[in-house]
Structures are given as C-alpha cells and as structure tokens.
Short mmCIF file of C-alpha atoms and ligand atoms in Angstrom, two decimals:
data_model
loop_
_atom_site.label_atom_id
_atom_site.label_comp_id
_atom_site.label_asym_id
_atom_site.label_seq_id
_atom_site.Cartn_x
_atom_site.Cartn_y
_atom_site.Cartn_z
CA MET A 1 0.00 0.00 0.00
CA SER A 2 1.37 3.44 -0.87
CA LYS A 3 2.24 5.93 1.84
CA LYS A 4 -0.67 7.74 3.40
CA THR A 5 0.29 11.15 2.02
CA LYS A 6 0.24 9.72 -1.50
CA GLN A 7 -3.07 7.97 -0.86
CA PHE A 8 -4.60 11.27 0.19
CA ARG A 9 -3.07 13.11 -2.76
CA ASP A 10 -4.64 10.52 -5.06
CA LEU A 11 -8.05 11.09 -3.46
CA LEU A 12 -7.69 14.85 -3.79
CA LEU A 13 -6.70 14.67 -7.44
CA SER A 14 -8.86 11.73 -8.55
CA ASN A 15 -11.46 12.29 -11.22
CA ASN A 16 -14.13 10.69 -9.06
CA LEU A 17 -15.95 12.20 -6.16
CA GLU A 18 -14.27 10.80 -3.02
CA PHE A 19 -15.45 10.71 0.59
CA LEU A 20 -13.88 11.25 4.01
CA LEU A 21 -15.66 10.14 7.15
CA GLU A 22 -15.20 11.90 10.47
CA ALA A 23 -13.38 9.98 13.17
CA HIS A 24 -12.41 11.17 16.61
CA ASN A 25 -10.30 8.46 18.22
CA GLY A 26 -8.56 5.20 17.41
CA ILE A 27 -11.60 2.97 17.48
CA SER A 28 -13.79 5.25 15.36
CA ALA A 29 -10.94 5.50 12.82
CA LYS A 30 -10.78 1.74 12.61
CA ILE A 31 -14.55 1.40 12.30
CA ALA A 32 -14.65 3.97 9.48
CA GLN A 33 -11.91 2.14 7.64
CA GLU A 34 -13.67 -1.21 8.03
CA ALA A 35 -16.82 0.34 6.57
CA GLY A 36 -14.85 1.00 3.38
CA PHE A 37 -13.81 4.64 3.62
CA LYS A 38 -10.60 5.56 1.85
CA GLY A 39 -9.80 8.51 4.09
CA LEU A 40 -10.65 10.13 7.43
CA TRP A 41 -11.54 13.61 8.61
CA ALA A 42 -10.09 14.20 12.07
CA SER A 43 -12.79 16.69 12.99
CA GLY A 44 -12.02 19.46 15.45
CA LEU A 45 -15.64 19.46 16.55
CA ALA A 46 -15.73 15.70 17.13
CA ILE A 47 -12.34 15.48 18.84
CA SER A 48 -13.18 18.29 21.23
CA ALA A 49 -16.62 16.75 21.82
CA GLN A 50 -15.17 13.36 22.75
CA TYR A 51 -12.95 15.20 25.25
CA GLY A 52 -16.13 16.89 26.52
CA VAL A 53 -14.99 20.41 25.65
CA ARG A 54 -16.06 23.07 23.17
CA ASP A 55 -14.82 23.40 19.60
CA SER A 56 -13.06 26.65 20.55
CA ASN A 57 -9.47 25.47 20.91
CA GLU A 58 -10.18 24.40 24.47
CA ALA A 59 -8.34 21.16 23.79
CA SER A 60 -4.72 22.12 23.23
CA TRP A 61 -3.13 21.34 19.90
CA THR A 62 -0.85 18.75 21.50
CA GLN A 63 -3.92 17.01 22.93
CA VAL A 64 -5.32 16.90 19.41
CA LEU A 65 -1.98 15.60 18.18
CA GLU A 66 -1.97 12.83 20.74
CA ASN A 67 -5.48 11.85 19.75
CA ILE A 68 -4.78 11.64 16.04
CA GLU A 69 -1.65 9.63 16.68
CA PHE A 70 -3.96 6.93 18.04
CA MET A 71 -6.21 7.35 15.00
CA SER A 72 -3.28 7.02 12.66
CA ASP A 73 -1.95 3.94 14.42
CA ALA A 74 -5.37 2.29 14.44
CA SER A 75 -5.99 2.69 10.70
CA ASP A 76 -4.23 2.30 7.36
CA ILE A 77 -6.05 5.03 5.48
CA PRO A 78 -4.96 8.66 5.21
CA ILE A 79 -6.14 11.23 7.72
CA MET A 80 -6.73 14.90 7.05
CA LEU A 81 -6.58 16.79 10.31
CA ASP A 82 -9.01 19.61 10.81
CA GLY A 83 -6.21 21.90 12.00
CA ASP A 84 -8.55 24.81 12.80
CA THR A 85 -6.60 28.03 12.20
CA GLY A 86 -3.24 26.27 12.45
CA TYR A 87 -3.26 27.13 16.18
CA GLY A 88 -1.60 30.51 15.75
CA ASN A 89 0.50 32.21 13.10
CA PHE A 90 2.92 30.95 10.40
CA ASN A 91 5.33 29.69 13.04
CA ASN A 92 2.73 27.51 14.72
CA VAL A 93 1.65 26.10 11.34
CA ARG A 94 5.13 25.04 10.35
CA ARG A 95 5.67 23.31 13.65
CA LEU A 96 2.26 21.65 13.31
CA VAL A 97 3.12 20.33 9.85
CA LYS A 98 6.35 18.79 11.13
CA LYS A 99 4.58 17.14 14.02
CA LEU A 100 1.83 15.79 11.74
CA GLU A 101 4.34 14.30 9.36
CA GLN A 102 6.05 12.58 12.28
CA ARG A 103 2.73 10.97 13.10
CA ASN A 104 1.99 9.81 9.58
CA ILE A 105 -0.89 12.24 9.07
CA ALA A 106 -1.44 12.81 5.35
CA ALA A 107 -2.92 16.31 5.25
CA VAL A 108 -4.06 19.26 7.27
CA CYS A 109 -6.85 21.70 6.61
CA ILE A 110 -6.45 25.21 8.00
CA GLU A 111 -9.21 27.80 8.01
CA ASP A 112 -8.84 31.54 7.48
CA LYS A 113 -9.90 32.65 10.95
CA LEU A 114 -8.07 33.77 14.07
CA TYR A 115 -6.90 31.75 17.03
CA PRO A 116 -8.84 30.87 19.15
CA LYS A 117 -11.54 29.99 16.63
CA THR A 118 -14.99 28.70 17.28
CA ASN A 119 -17.20 26.36 15.34
CA SER A 120 -18.52 27.79 12.10
CA PHE A 121 -22.11 26.95 12.99
CA ILE A 122 -22.05 29.10 16.13
CA ASP A 123 -22.73 32.74 15.25
CA GLY A 124 -20.82 32.34 12.01
CA ASN A 125 -21.45 35.86 10.82
CA LYS A 126 -19.82 37.30 13.96
CA GLN A 127 -16.57 35.47 13.26
CA GLU A 128 -13.59 37.49 12.26
CA LEU A 129 -11.62 36.38 9.20
CA ALA A 130 -7.84 36.40 9.03
CA GLY A 131 -6.17 39.01 6.84
CA ILE A 132 -5.41 37.50 3.44
CA ASP A 133 -1.69 38.19 3.54
CA GLU A 134 -1.30 36.94 7.05
CA PHE A 135 -3.19 33.74 6.22
CA CYS A 136 -1.03 33.26 3.12
CA SER A 137 2.05 33.40 5.37
CA ARG A 138 0.64 30.42 7.29
CA ILE A 139 0.17 28.47 4.04
CA LYS A 140 3.65 29.29 2.75
CA ALA A 141 5.35 28.42 6.02
CA GLY A 142 3.44 25.12 6.19
CA LYS A 143 4.38 24.17 2.64
CA ASP A 144 8.01 25.09 3.27
CA ALA A 145 8.06 23.00 6.43
CA GLN A 146 6.79 19.74 4.92
CA ALA A 147 9.45 17.11 4.30
CA ASP A 148 7.26 14.87 2.15
CA ASP A 149 6.20 16.43 -1.18
CA ASP A 150 2.92 14.53 -1.01
CA PHE A 151 1.81 16.05 2.30
CA SER A 152 -1.22 18.26 1.53
CA ILE A 153 -2.33 21.56 2.98
CA VAL A 154 -5.95 22.29 2.25
CA THR A 155 -7.18 25.81 2.92
CA ARG A 156 -10.67 26.42 4.16
CA ILE A 157 -12.48 29.55 3.16
CA GLU A 158 -14.90 30.93 5.75
CA ALA A 159 -16.04 33.91 3.67
CA PHE A 160 -19.59 32.53 3.25
CA ILE A 161 -19.79 31.63 6.95
CA ALA A 162 -18.79 35.18 7.94
CA GLY A 163 -21.28 36.67 5.48
CA TRP A 164 -18.81 38.09 2.94
CA GLY A 165 -20.16 36.45 -0.20
CA LEU A 166 -18.81 34.92 -3.39
CA GLY A 167 -16.46 37.75 -4.44
CA GLU A 168 -14.51 37.56 -1.19
CA ALA A 169 -14.46 33.76 -1.31
CA LEU A 170 -12.96 33.78 -4.82
CA LYS A 171 -10.45 36.48 -3.97
CA ARG A 172 -9.23 34.44 -1.03
CA ALA A 173 -9.18 31.20 -3.01
CA GLU A 174 -6.96 32.85 -5.61
CA ALA A 175 -4.54 34.18 -3.00
CA TYR A 176 -4.35 30.88 -1.13
CA HIS A 177 -3.81 28.99 -4.34
CA GLU A 178 -0.95 31.34 -5.21
CA ALA A 179 0.54 30.80 -1.74
CA GLY A 180 0.76 27.04 -2.39
CA SER A 181 -2.50 25.59 -1.09
CA ASP A 182 -3.19 22.10 -2.46
CA GLY A 183 -6.94 22.43 -2.45
CA ILE A 184 -9.83 24.57 -1.21
CA LEU A 185 -12.45 23.59 1.34
CA ILE A 186 -15.36 25.87 0.71
CA HIS A 187 -17.61 26.01 3.74
CA SER A 188 -21.23 27.07 3.94
CA ALA A 189 -23.83 27.10 6.69
CA ARG A 190 -26.80 27.34 4.33
CA SER A 191 -29.28 24.50 4.17
CA ASP A 192 -28.97 24.45 0.38
CA PRO A 193 -25.84 24.08 -1.72
CA SER A 194 -26.23 27.36 -3.62
CA GLU A 195 -23.08 29.01 -2.18
CA ILE A 196 -20.73 26.13 -2.74
CA LEU A 197 -22.13 25.48 -6.23
CA ALA A 198 -21.70 29.15 -7.16
CA PHE A 199 -18.12 29.04 -5.91
CA LYS A 200 -17.33 25.84 -7.79
CA LYS A 201 -18.77 27.25 -11.01
CA GLU A 202 -16.44 30.24 -10.90
CA TRP A 203 -13.40 28.45 -9.51
CA SER A 204 -13.85 25.65 -11.99
CA GLU A 205 -10.83 23.33 -12.10
CA THR A 206 -8.22 25.76 -10.75
CA SER A 207 -7.61 23.42 -7.82
CA PRO A 208 -9.54 20.62 -6.10
CA VAL A 209 -12.54 21.73 -4.04
CA ILE A 210 -13.83 19.97 -0.94
CA VAL A 211 -17.27 20.39 0.63
CA VAL A 212 -18.83 19.63 4.01
CA PRO A 213 -22.59 19.21 3.55
CA THR A 214 -23.48 19.10 7.26
CA LYS A 215 -26.14 21.80 6.85
CA TYR A 216 -27.17 21.05 3.25
CA TYR A 217 -27.35 17.34 4.01
CA SER A 218 -30.42 16.73 1.89
CA THR A 219 -28.55 17.61 -1.28
CA PRO A 220 -28.27 14.45 -3.40
CA THR A 221 -24.68 13.30 -3.65
CA GLU A 222 -24.91 13.34 -7.47
CA VAL A 223 -25.13 17.12 -7.28
CA PHE A 224 -21.60 17.23 -5.84
CA GLU A 225 -20.47 14.67 -8.35
CA ASP A 226 -21.92 16.51 -11.31
CA ALA A 227 -20.45 19.81 -10.13
CA GLY A 228 -16.98 18.25 -10.14
CA PHE A 229 -16.11 18.52 -6.46
CA SER A 230 -13.10 16.55 -5.37
CA ILE A 231 -14.08 15.30 -1.89
CA VAL A 232 -17.19 15.29 0.29
CA ILE A 233 -16.56 15.21 4.04
CA TRP A 234 -19.20 13.59 6.24
CA ALA A 235 -17.89 15.70 9.07
CA ASN A 236 -19.49 14.67 12.38
CA HIS A 237 -21.62 11.60 11.89
CA MET A 238 -19.57 9.16 13.92
CA ILE A 239 -19.60 11.28 17.05
CA ARG A 240 -23.30 12.03 16.60
CA SER A 241 -24.23 8.38 16.21
CA SER A 242 -22.18 7.35 19.23
CA ILE A 243 -23.72 10.11 21.36
CA ARG A 244 -27.22 8.90 20.51
CA ALA A 245 -26.29 5.26 21.20
CA MET A 246 -24.66 6.11 24.54
CA GLN A 247 -27.57 8.26 25.64
CA GLU A 248 -30.04 5.46 24.93
CA SER A 249 -27.93 2.83 26.69
CA ALA A 250 -27.27 5.03 29.71
CA ARG A 251 -30.97 5.82 30.10
CA GLU A 252 -32.00 2.19 29.72
CA ILE A 253 -29.42 0.91 32.22
CA HIS A 254 -30.33 3.59 34.70
CA ASP A 255 -34.09 3.15 34.40
CA SER A 256 -34.08 -0.66 34.53
CA SER A 257 -31.20 -0.99 37.03
CA SER A 258 -30.06 -3.84 34.84
CA ILE A 259 -27.97 -4.48 31.79
CA LEU A 260 -30.05 -7.41 30.63
CA THR A 261 -32.26 -5.60 28.17
CA ILE A 262 -29.42 -3.93 26.30
CA GLU A 263 -27.02 -6.86 26.22
CA ASN A 264 -28.01 -7.88 22.71
CA GLU A 265 -28.37 -4.34 21.45
CA ILE A 266 -24.77 -3.28 21.99
CA ALA A 267 -21.39 -4.44 20.73
CA SER A 268 -20.03 -7.48 22.53
CA VAL A 269 -16.85 -7.39 24.57
CA LYS A 270 -15.47 -9.80 22.00
CA GLU A 271 -16.08 -7.20 19.30
CA ILE A 272 -14.08 -4.69 21.32
CA PHE A 273 -11.24 -7.21 21.49
CA ARG A 274 -11.44 -7.72 17.74
CA LEU A 275 -11.27 -4.01 17.01
CA GLN A 276 -8.36 -3.67 19.41
CA GLY A 277 -6.50 -6.47 17.62
CA VAL A 278 -6.20 -8.68 20.69
CA SER A 279 -5.57 -11.77 18.55
CA GLU A 280 -2.40 -10.18 17.19
CA LEU A 281 -1.10 -9.74 20.72
CA ILE A 282 -1.85 -13.36 21.56
CA GLU A 283 0.18 -14.43 18.51
CA ALA A 284 2.98 -12.07 19.47
CA GLU A 285 3.06 -13.51 22.97
CA GLU A 286 3.55 -16.94 21.42
CA ASN A 287 6.51 -15.54 19.47
CA TYR A 288 8.19 -13.45 22.09
CA LEU A 289 7.42 -14.68 25.59
CA PRO A 290 9.39 -17.56 27.04
CA ARG A 291 7.25 -20.67 27.12
CA LYS A 292 6.21 -21.84 30.53
CA GLU A 293 5.49 -25.26 29.20
CA SER A 294 4.19 -27.75 31.65
CA THR A 295 6.03 -31.04 31.54
CA THR A 296 2.86 -32.80 32.54
CA GLU A 297 1.19 -34.45 29.57
CA ALA A 298 -2.49 -35.26 29.21
CA ILE A 299 -4.20 -38.44 28.19
CA ILE A 300 -7.80 -38.23 27.06
CA LEU A 301 -9.66 -41.51 26.79
CA ALA A 302 -12.07 -41.07 23.89
CA ALA A 303 -12.43 -44.50 22.27
CA SER A 304 -16.08 -45.20 22.91
CA ARG A 305 -18.94 -44.31 20.63
CA GLY A 306 -21.44 -42.94 23.16
CA GLU A 307 -24.57 -44.76 21.94
CA ALA A 308 -26.83 -42.71 24.20
CA MET A 309 -26.20 -39.74 21.91
CA GLY A 310 -28.15 -41.45 19.14
CA SER A 311 -27.60 -40.38 15.57
CA LEU A 312 -25.11 -37.69 16.65
CA THR A 313 -22.59 -40.51 16.81
CA ASN A 314 -23.41 -42.15 13.48
CA HIS A 315 -20.30 -40.73 11.89
CA GLN A 316 -18.16 -39.65 14.82
CA PRO A 317 -17.44 -40.60 18.42
CA LYS A 318 -19.14 -38.71 21.22
CA ALA A 319 -16.02 -36.63 21.86
CA MET A 320 -16.44 -35.03 18.43
CA ILE A 321 -20.01 -33.84 18.99
CA SER A 322 -20.14 -30.12 18.54
CA LEU A 323 -20.88 -27.78 21.44
CA LYS A 324 -20.94 -24.06 20.64
CA ASN A 325 -19.06 -24.51 17.34
CA LYS A 326 -16.35 -26.69 18.81
CA SER A 327 -16.16 -30.39 19.52
CA ILE A 328 -16.33 -31.60 23.13
CA LEU A 329 -12.75 -32.79 22.64
CA GLU A 330 -11.56 -29.33 21.63
CA HIS A 331 -13.19 -27.84 24.72
CA ILE A 332 -11.24 -30.34 26.79
CA THR A 333 -7.96 -29.68 24.99
CA ASP A 334 -8.57 -25.94 25.41
CA THR A 335 -8.85 -26.55 29.15
CA TYR A 336 -5.53 -28.38 29.18
CA ARG A 337 -3.88 -25.72 27.04
CA SER A 338 -5.12 -22.95 29.28
CA HIS A 339 -3.23 -24.80 32.02
CA ASP A 340 -0.15 -24.79 29.73
CA VAL A 341 -0.29 -28.48 28.96
CA GLU A 342 1.38 -28.78 25.57
CA ARG A 343 1.44 -32.50 24.90
CA ILE A 344 -2.00 -34.02 24.71
CA HIS A 345 -2.60 -37.64 23.72
CA VAL A 346 -5.99 -38.97 22.71
CA VAL A 347 -6.93 -42.61 22.73
CA ARG A 348 -9.24 -43.11 19.77
CA GLY A 349 -11.41 -46.09 18.87
CA TYR A 350 -14.82 -45.72 17.29
CA LYS A 351 -14.61 -43.76 14.00
CA LYS A 352 -11.06 -42.85 14.81
CA GLU A 353 -10.61 -41.08 11.48
CA ALA A 354 -13.05 -38.41 12.69
CA ILE A 355 -10.48 -37.25 15.26
CA ASN A 356 -7.42 -35.86 13.53
CA PHE A 357 -6.30 -32.56 14.98
CA PRO A 358 -2.69 -32.21 13.89
CA GLU A 359 -1.51 -30.76 17.20
CA LEU A 360 -2.63 -33.80 19.22
CA SER A 361 -0.97 -37.20 19.34
CA TYR A 362 -2.96 -40.40 19.09
CA PHE A 363 -3.04 -43.94 20.38
CA ASP A 364 -5.65 -46.25 18.96
CA ASN A 365 -7.71 -48.83 20.75
CA ASP A 366 -8.95 -50.67 17.69
CA ASP A 367 -10.71 -53.24 19.83
CA TYR A 368 -12.85 -50.54 21.39
CA GLU A 369 -16.04 -52.55 20.88
CA ASN A 370 -14.88 -55.41 23.08
CA THR A 371 -12.80 -53.52 25.62
CA SER A 372 -13.25 -50.76 28.16
CA GLU A 373 -11.47 -47.82 29.79
CA LEU A 374 -8.49 -49.64 31.22
CA SER A 375 -7.51 -51.10 27.83
CA SER A 376 -7.54 -47.61 26.36
CA PHE A 377 -5.52 -46.32 29.31
CA GLN A 378 -2.97 -49.07 28.74
CA LYS A 379 -2.56 -48.07 25.09
CA ALA A 380 -1.56 -44.61 26.19
CA ILE A 381 0.62 -45.12 29.27
CA ASP A 382 2.79 -47.64 27.54
CA ASN A 383 4.02 -44.72 25.42
CA VAL A 384 4.32 -41.97 28.01
CA ASP A 385 7.02 -41.35 30.61
CA SER A 386 6.26 -37.97 32.16
CA ASP A 387 3.77 -36.85 34.78
CA ILE A 388 0.28 -37.23 33.36
CA TYR A 389 -3.21 -35.98 33.77
CA CYS A 390 -5.82 -38.47 32.69
CA SER A 391 -9.43 -37.69 31.86
CA PHE A 392 -12.23 -38.77 29.57
CA GLY A 393 -13.35 -37.52 26.18
CA ASP A 394 -16.81 -36.82 27.55
CA VAL A 395 -15.91 -34.95 30.74
CA LEU A 396 -15.73 -31.17 30.65
CA PHE A 397 -14.06 -29.48 33.57
CA LYS A 398 -12.59 -26.18 34.68
CA PRO A 399 -8.80 -25.77 34.59
CA TYR A 400 -8.66 -24.96 38.25
CA LEU A 401 -9.24 -28.64 39.03
CA LEU A 402 -5.86 -29.32 37.37
CA GLN A 403 -4.33 -26.70 39.62
CA LEU A 404 -5.78 -28.44 42.68
CA LEU A 405 -4.26 -31.71 41.49
CA ASP A 406 -0.89 -30.00 41.00
CA GLU A 407 -1.00 -28.60 44.51
CA SER A 408 -1.38 -32.03 46.07
CA LYS A 409 2.22 -33.14 45.33
CA ASP A 410 1.11 -36.76 45.80
CA ASP A 411 2.10 -39.35 43.23
CA LEU A 412 -1.49 -40.18 42.44
CA ALA A 413 -4.41 -37.85 43.02
CA ILE A 414 -8.02 -37.78 41.85
CA THR A 415 -10.70 -35.09 42.05
CA VAL A 416 -13.86 -36.02 43.91
CA ASP A 417 -17.16 -34.15 43.87
CA THR A 418 -18.62 -33.94 47.37
CA GLN A 419 -22.10 -33.25 46.07
CA TRP A 420 -22.52 -36.64 44.45
CA GLN A 421 -26.20 -36.62 45.37
CA ASP A 422 -26.85 -33.73 42.97
CA SER A 423 -24.81 -35.28 40.18
CA VAL A 424 -26.30 -35.88 36.76
CA ASN A 425 -25.02 -39.42 37.24
CA LYS A 426 -27.28 -39.95 40.25
CA ASP A 427 -29.37 -42.68 38.63
CA ARG A 428 -26.76 -44.11 36.35
CA ALA A 429 -23.33 -45.69 36.59
CA ALA A 430 -21.03 -43.39 38.53
CA ASP A 431 -17.67 -43.82 40.19
CA TYR A 432 -18.48 -43.46 43.88
CA VAL A 433 -15.73 -43.28 46.45
CA THR A 434 -15.21 -43.98 50.12
CA CYS A 435 -12.28 -42.11 51.57
CA SER A 436 -10.21 -42.03 54.72
CA GLU A 437 -12.39 -39.09 55.84
CA PRO A 438 -15.51 -37.48 54.43
CA HIS A 439 -15.29 -33.91 53.31
CA SER A 440 -15.82 -31.50 56.18
CA ARG A 441 -14.78 -28.06 57.29
CA GLU A 442 -12.90 -29.56 60.21
CA ASN A 443 -10.51 -31.59 58.11
CA TYR A 444 -9.43 -28.75 55.84
CA GLY A 445 -5.74 -29.27 55.11
CA ASP A 446 -5.76 -32.98 56.04
CA SER A 447 -4.43 -35.43 53.50
CA ILE A 448 -7.34 -37.65 52.63
CA PHE A 449 -6.94 -40.88 50.67
CA LEU A 450 -9.10 -43.26 48.72
CA LYS A 451 -10.31 -46.37 50.51
CA SER A 452 -12.65 -47.81 47.95
CA ILE A 453 -14.13 -46.92 44.58
CA GLY A 454 -16.91 -48.47 42.53
CA GLU A 455 -20.32 -48.08 40.99
CA THR A 456 -22.12 -50.07 43.68
CA LEU A 457 -20.99 -48.69 47.03
CA ASP A 458 -23.53 -48.48 49.86
CA ALA A 459 -25.08 -45.04 49.86
CA ASP A 460 -24.10 -44.41 53.50
CA SER A 461 -20.46 -45.11 52.81
CA ILE A 462 -20.23 -42.79 49.80
CA HIS A 463 -18.17 -39.65 50.33
CA GLY A 464 -18.28 -38.41 46.78
CA GLU A 465 -18.06 -39.11 43.10
CA TRP A 466 -14.84 -39.32 41.11
CA MET A 467 -15.02 -36.72 38.34
CA GLY A 468 -12.91 -38.78 35.99
CA ILE A 469 -9.82 -36.62 36.35
CA ALA A 470 -6.57 -37.94 37.77
CA LYS A 471 -2.94 -36.97 38.01
CA ILE A 472 -0.19 -39.57 38.07
CA SER A 473 3.44 -38.77 38.69
CA SER A 474 6.14 -40.14 36.44
CA LYS A 475 7.74 -41.61 39.58
CA ILE A 476 5.08 -44.29 39.89
CA LEU A 477 4.42 -44.77 36.17
CA PRO A 478 6.60 -47.89 35.95
CA MET A 479 4.55 -49.42 38.76
CA ILE A 480 1.31 -48.29 37.08
CA LYS A 481 2.36 -49.83 33.79
CA LYS A 482 3.35 -53.04 35.53
CA GLU A 483 0.04 -53.30 37.37
CA VAL A 484 -2.04 -52.58 34.28
CA ASP A 485 0.00 -55.17 32.51
CA ALA A 486 -0.65 -57.66 35.27
CA LEU A 487 -4.38 -56.99 35.14
CA SER A 488 -4.36 -57.36 31.37
CA LYS A 489 -3.71 -61.07 31.89
CA HIS A 490 -6.96 -61.25 33.84
CA GLU A 491 -9.93 -62.70 31.98
CA ASP A 492 -12.13 -59.71 32.92
CA PHE A 493 -9.60 -57.14 31.71
CA HIS A 494 -11.70 -56.30 28.64
CA SER A 495 -14.51 -54.99 30.85
CA MET A 496 -12.34 -53.16 33.39
CA LYS A 497 -12.83 -49.48 33.93
CA MET A 498 -10.49 -47.00 35.57
CA HIS A 499 -12.27 -47.45 38.91
CA HIS A 500 -11.38 -51.16 38.86
CA PHE A 501 -7.76 -50.17 38.50
CA PHE A 502 -7.87 -47.67 41.34
CA GLU A 503 -9.57 -50.26 43.55
CA HIS A 504 -6.77 -52.64 42.64
CA LEU A 505 -4.19 -49.99 43.63
CA CYS A 506 -5.99 -49.46 46.97
CA ARG A 507 -5.63 -53.15 47.68
CA LEU A 508 -1.92 -52.78 46.95
CA LYS A 509 -1.80 -49.93 49.48
CA GLN A 510 -0.81 -47.39 46.84
CA PRO A 511 -2.01 -44.06 48.30
CA ILE A 512 -4.49 -42.25 46.08
CA ARG A 513 -4.91 -38.70 47.29
CA ILE A 514 -8.41 -37.30 47.26
CA ILE A 515 -8.96 -33.70 46.13
CA TYR A 516 -12.44 -32.75 47.24
CA SER A 517 -14.24 -30.11 45.24
CA THR A 518 -17.77 -29.27 44.21
CA GLY A 519 -19.10 -28.95 40.67
CA ASN A 520 -17.09 -27.34 37.90
CA TRP A 521 -17.19 -30.51 35.83
CA LEU A 522 -19.74 -32.20 33.66
CA ASP A 523 -20.09 -35.73 32.40
CA ILE A 524 -21.76 -35.80 28.99
CA ASP A 525 -23.62 -39.06 28.71
CA SER A 526 -26.99 -38.06 27.37
CA LEU A 527 -28.66 -35.47 25.19
CA GLU A 528 -29.81 -33.63 28.33
CA ASP A 529 -26.18 -33.46 29.46
CA LEU A 530 -25.33 -31.93 26.12
CA ILE A 531 -27.84 -29.15 26.67
CA ARG A 532 -26.45 -28.62 30.17
CA ALA A 533 -22.94 -28.51 28.74
CA ASN A 534 -24.01 -25.68 26.46
CA ASN A 535 -24.59 -23.55 29.54
CA PHE A 536 -21.42 -24.79 31.23
CA ILE A 537 -19.24 -23.45 28.44
C1 SPV B 601 -15.31 20.07 12.12
O1 SPV B 601 -15.75 18.97 11.85
O2 SPV B 601 -14.75 20.31 13.19
C2 SPV B 601 -15.39 21.14 11.16
C3 SPV B 601 -16.48 21.14 10.24
O3 SPV B 601 -14.60 22.05 11.20
S1 SPV B 601 -17.69 22.12 10.90
O4 SPV B 601 -18.05 21.61 12.18
O5 SPV B 601 -18.73 22.04 9.93
O6 SPV B 601 -17.16 23.48 11.00
MG1 MG B 602 -13.54 22.14 12.87
#
C-alpha cells in the first residue's frame, strides 16, 4: 500500500468524487476504515466533543496531536486533520506540519480565521476572518516545512460563513492557491448548496474543491459529483451516532437498574477485542514470551462411541459432537492448554478417522467394541514417561481442578465431587468413592486418601463421586504400567474401567490422594447433558 500522504493526494486529485468520514479516536478511525472509507476527517468538533470540551481550541493542539496519533496507528487510510486556524501564526503552522508528518498524518486543513476559533455553525457571521496576507504566510510556512512532497495543505475559506459572499471567497481562493494551497475547502452554513455550487462554477478546475454538507445534508450526492467537487466530508456523523447510542444505553441501564435488556443491542466485549486487535497480541506472545510449558502431559480416553447420543454418533465418536461450534474434545484440549499443557494424547477407537487434529498425538484402541477404559488407558501409558493428567473424552471441567491436582504433590491424586447426590449421574453408573475421611470443614488441610471406589458402594459409605480426572506422577508410572500389565492377563480385563484399577491400587496400598471439590465438571452421557454442557461453556 502506498504511503498515506500519496493515498490522500490521489483522493484529492482523482477524477471521481471521493469521501472522508469523520473519526475522533482510534476505534472510530478503525470502524470507518472497516466500513470501506478511503480517508478520514479528524474533525475538530468531534475530537473536542469526545474530550467533553467546546470546539473553541479548548483542547490544546498537543492534545489533538496525541489523539490523532492513536487514529493514525489504528488505521491504514490517510487522515486529514481539521487543523482549525493552524493554532496561531505561520510559526505555529510550520511546527504543526512537522509534528503531523512525524505521526503519519497525510494532510491538514487550516481555516482563514483567528486563534482561538470557534465552530462555524455558532454565530458564524460574527466570526472574524484572518487578513489575506497573514493567512497566506501560514500556508507558505506550512508548505516550506513539509518534508514529504505529497503532504497536503488544504485551505478552508470561511467567507460565506462570515457573510462576505462569493467575491470575497474567490479572492481568497486565488490568494491561497498562489501561496501554495493544495486544495480549497469551501464552507457554507446554508441548508442548500447554492453558495458552494456558485463558488465551484467560478473556480472551476483551478484546484480541487472539498465540501462539508453538514447543513445542506439533503442535497443528493450526485449534485456534488456533477459539479466536479473533489471530496465530500461527512464531518461529524460518527460522534453524533455514538452520542445517541450512549444516551439510549445510559438511560436504559439507569431506568431498569439492569444491563439485561441492552445486552443484545450493543457491541459485545469480543467485538471490542477484535477491534483492538487482541488476537495479534496473543500471537505475538507466542513468538516473544518464554514458554512456561508444563512437563505434565495429558491423556484423554475417547475411544467409545457414546450410543446414548443417538444419531449424533453415526459418523463420529461422542467426543467429536459439537458444542458451541467446537467439539467436546476441543473444549477439553482448550482446558488443558489454558493450564499450559502442551502435549495431549488422545486414545481413539470408534470412527477414529473423525479425530485428527494435527496438534494432538494419538493412540488407537482398535478393539474398542470389546474392551473398556483400562484397555484404552494401557494403550496410552505404555508410550508416556512424564507426569500425566488423565481424563475422559466426555468430561468437561474447569482448569482450576488441574491446579488443585498440581498442589497435592502426591504421586497419584483424583478429584472427587462432594455433592454426588446432585450429580447428573445420580441414577446411572457413577464412580463413587469412600475415603479415609468425608469432606468436612474440620478436616481442611488434612491429606485424605481413597479407601474404595466403585459403581455399587452403599449409599451411606459414599463420600463423593470421582469426576474422571486424575494426576499420576512419572515416579510411579513404571509401577502403574506393571500393574495394568498384570491386570491385562486377567480374563475380565476387557470390561475393566479405571475405577477397577484404582480399587486394585488401593488393595496394593498405593495411596491415592483425594482432592475434594464441588461442581465445575460435567459428564456428557446423554442429550440432556449436552444441553447442560451448552450452559457450562
Ligand atoms: C469540524 O468537523 O470540526 C469542522 C467542520 O470544522 S464544521 O463543524 O462544519 O465546521
Ligand atoms: Mg472544525
């Protein structure tokens, strides 16, 4: 893309009618660009309004400069600053031009009034015009100061605003043109375009002419096109639309003491992030920040079909069912990644070809139809040597449960939900546990261990339900592998689940640390669970 000064020059000199939209800060500049505008008008009125001050040079010129620096950084299209009178005499204009060039501003428009100016629509006919010669000195000094030949200085004639008429406007245009002005902005406060059309007719093609139809807004755009104007500036419509939107939202929130009714009427927080370019920062962090990679790897057991999901699993395993535009499996891997787990292994079985994310590694349990969880687990641990988290392809959970497991420092720890009676698994197979102590406020800080686990424990001995999430240290992995191997010789191995294995470890007196928690996980076994999961995410 060519430099912004050249882009603006091209707009000014193009044979078509071009358009600038007002913007008054970084985000409005970006929004205007995204709408398709090829250039921006950094309006003095709008910039002072967003600061909450009057368009009478109450905001200092360096405050304006700071603001348009954000606009320039937030957009790729050229900006013409409404530079008011140039903020003083020739000396101020040349310093302004230098500072604008440093900030990649393509053009400035200066108007032939005196500092401090006020907005042309406030008592226009009382406004004093600059002397022609003095104003020409501002133009000349600005042109001499610019380092880039393509930087443009547009001069704005206020003769109509001040009630001087066409003759004065033309006289001034001629003088400004002679002084080096790159184009004329002819301003009018009439509600019809008669003044600007009369000017254009006389001025003809001497230099490009820009108009600001704020007051003669009902004039069809073809009129400007047919008259041969260079640029139309829609000068204040972004600030006006945002004011209206903010007033309505503020009133609604105040009157209803709630934000519920406007939630869907306003931009989402995600949209703010998009406009701010948050995704670019996330990518940059990947590039620049040192990785705090966890050495713990994850194993997700996802071999089974999940018949209870009906036709949703005709062509894919349950773990691939979509929830809010992402598969259940991706939600789980996102959880691991948010906990900085880089290496994630998935044990596939049913319709394994449906799971093929390139960033995951896979072990296949091809005999998934005749085997159960422990066989899948075996397929994975035989190939892993680091600390591992283990969970299931149908269990969603919050990352903080991984943190709790990390804090335990035990070689084997599992998370247990104390509110097993409220669990969705209440009337179906669930992994109930009896522990060395039930959960209670009194035993906070105690190390509590598993005593027994199974689907058929007596209700009065149940202390909770295993959530399906475990952490195993690499220290005991050789023992774990050996014990799974030993069990695999057993004739019931094909039907063994993870709870059978943990029960086996309890018998061997291997401590299994219990991490009590409540909620924050969800087992997806039925269509109702799927609906619940939608809310969980
Ligand atoms: C501005 O947008 O600040 C302008 C145009 O100078 S006007 O408000 O019409 O004077
Ligand atoms: Mg202005």
